[in-house]
Amino acid sequence: MDLSEHDPLIKIKNVHFSRGSKLIFDGVNMDIQRGKVTAIMGPSGTGKTTLLKLIGGQLRPSSGTIEVDGENVHRLRHKQLYQLRKKMGMLFQSGALLTDISVFGNVAFPLREHTKLPESMIRHLVLMKLQAVGLRGARDLMPAELSGGMARRVALARAIALDPMMIMYDEPFTGQDPISMGVLVRLIRLLNDVLGLSSIIVSHDVQETCAIADYVYLVSNGKVVEHGSPKQLADSDSQWSQQFMQGMADGPVPFHYAAKGYAKDLLGLEA
Amino acid sequence: MLNYFQQLGVTSLGIFERLGRSSLFFVNILLSIPGVIVRPRLLIAQIYSVGVLSFSLILISGLFVGMVIALQGFYTLSDFGAEGMLGVMVAASLVRELGPVVSALLFAGRAGSALTAEIGLMKTTEQLSGMEMMAVDPIARIVTPRFLAGLISMPLLATVFSAIGILGGYFIGVGLLGIDEGGYWSQMQAKIDFNQDIINGLIKSVIFGWLVTWIAVFEGYDAIPTSEGVSRATTRTVVHSAFVILLVDFILTALMFGDI
Ligand SMILES: Nc1ncnc2c1ncn2[C@@H]1O[C@H](COP(=O)(O)OP(=O)(O)OP(=O)(O)O)[C@@H](O)[C@H]1O
Ligand SMILES: [Mg+2]
């Protein structure tokens, strides 16, 4: 297959998805470009994590298609899907480290599972990845001994262990102090450019994310409401982007989870 | 009234759905067995944590159960002047029934509940999801080694249980109650049949091991990923296992020993 440089890595076409009776995506369209850092932003609970799980093939849309690297994720057979996932790194919001093995073991895990590299080589690779996230000294700690921010950085080291073609970051910045935040922001950009990755960042941290993103999608209420480069969004006079970029509670993006009237609720009346 | 039937329908649909899902889950386990066999390291680690750690519990329980059978049996048998048959009685009850059944019940409480809690918590903390995204199949990596370990450990544990129980019976019968030592062993050798008793007992324990570990790993894998969900799943493992062991034991006993 001849995929040109300009062919998007991920094509999301008209995806619908619901959880029970709750509609989460109502026709989402996105193109994620190769070699770029693409940010997906939106209020909490709009389904950003869900979108990443759809891309990774862990959830199935009720309609619409998702193509990754020219393959329809939800049409693949089990084996092919697992083959594709080796090329996708994902950083979970919770870190999702294996709690019964050490930091070193966690980063070595994908290498040991998928390669036949000798132990000395694995040691080298693991230490390199840990060095990149500043946690080489923590290699013998168990995941329970890490702080939330440290756990996320270990998870990042693990996500890049297999040198994937893309990485999906779910809220990489939450729980980082200003220093590790700065390091992490630069690291994500650096990994993207040096390793020729494509990156997707899901985040609320507008400033940090916009500083490194090439392209931004704003998602709300199950739809993409705005997209463009960070500069375009900042300059845009659409209410969506103004509200989100400046972090105001009032505007078209609802801050509240759908509920009945506040006064009625407090008084215990039926809506 | 209509509501009642509706509820009944919903409940039984739920049960069938779970049965269906657990069967599918079992098929997935079967499919991943070859991959686990070629890399036995994981399996050995699990045999250790599933089997070896249940060992002392089985040892102590087996000893006491054997001693109790000998005490109780002696008083009944001595009424008929048949104390010499004590060895046969202890061995037969253990090998046919109590060995497989009691060790499976203990196993469900000791290892089954731990398996469910472990797998359920891995699901809750997204470790299983994380593995999937690292292209590692959690069934092959986590579930199947544990399942096989249970399957292998159970007959071994049941055998140990029976053996130590027979020894316990010997301490009580010969040591405490003073029956003839030669009689204890020779009657046992003469009356316990290899196929009829020992093989059937082993078949039972293999089946119990299969059922208990299947229930345990399925409950963990299927648990609602919250702390409450995992705690419920763990309880279900113990309760369902106990129920299934006793029910299946009845059926197997009827099939194996029903005609004698
Ligand atoms: N397992 C689940 N079962 C039912 N509903 C769920 C489940 N997981 C998520 N949801 C619902 O799906 C919606 C989207 O959840 P998701 O985790 O994708 O949000 P998010 O955009 O990542 O939020 P955040 O920024 O807070 O992480 C939420 O409204 C949530 O209530
Ligand atoms: Mg999320």
JSON list of N, CA and C and ligand atoms in Angstrom, two decimals, chain A residues 48-50 93 170-171 202, ligand 2:
[
{"chain": "A", "resi": 48, "resn": "LYS", "atom": "N", "xyz": [-13.52, 12.13, 25.95]},
{"chain": "A", "resi": 48, "resn": "LYS", "atom": "CA", "xyz": [-12.19, 12.14, 25.32]},
{"chain": "A", "resi": 48, "resn": "LYS", "atom": "C", "xyz": [-11.48, 10.81, 25.53]},
{"chain": "A", "resi": 49, "resn": "THR", "atom": "N", "xyz": [-11.56, 10.30, 26.76]},
{"chain": "A", "resi": 49, "resn": "THR", "atom": "CA", "xyz": [-10.97, 8.98, 27.01]},
{"chain": "A", "resi": 49, "resn": "THR", "atom": "C", "xyz": [-11.66, 7.92, 26.16]},
{"chain": "A", "resi": 50, "resn": "THR", "atom": "N", "xyz": [-12.98, 8.05, 26.07]},
{"chain": "A", "resi": 50, "resn": "THR", "atom": "CA", "xyz": [-13.75, 7.12, 25.25]},
{"chain": "A", "resi": 50, "resn": "THR", "atom": "C", "xyz": [-13.26, 7.14, 23.81]},
{"chain": "A", "resi": 93, "resn": "GLN", "atom": "N", "xyz": [-4.94, 7.57, 31.59]},
{"chain": "A", "resi": 93, "resn": "GLN", "atom": "CA", "xyz": [-5.16, 8.63, 32.56]},
{"chain": "A", "resi": 93, "resn": "GLN", "atom": "C", "xyz": [-4.68, 8.20, 33.95]},
{"chain": "A", "resi": 170, "resn": "ASP", "atom": "N", "xyz": [-3.44, 10.42, 27.47]},
{"chain": "A", "resi": 170, "resn": "ASP", "atom": "CA", "xyz": [-4.68, 10.80, 28.13]},
{"chain": "A", "resi": 170, "resn": "ASP", "atom": "C", "xyz": [-4.32, 11.62, 29.37]},
{"chain": "A", "resi": 171, "resn": "GLU", "atom": "N", "xyz": [-4.52, 12.90, 29.30]},
{"chain": "A", "resi": 171, "resn": "GLU", "atom": "CA", "xyz": [-4.24, 13.81, 30.41]},
{"chain": "A", "resi": 171, "resn": "GLU", "atom": "C", "xyz": [-2.83, 13.65, 30.95]},
{"chain": "A", "resi": 202, "resn": "VAL", "atom": "N", "xyz": [-4.81, 14.38, 24.86]},
{"chain": "A", "resi": 202, "resn": "VAL", "atom": "CA", "xyz": [-6.10, 14.73, 25.42]},
{"chain": "A", "resi": 202, "resn": "VAL", "atom": "C", "xyz": [-5.81, 15.49, 26.69]},
{"chain": "C", "resi": 2, "resn": "MG", "atom": "MG", "xyz": [-10.73, 11.03, 30.49]}
]
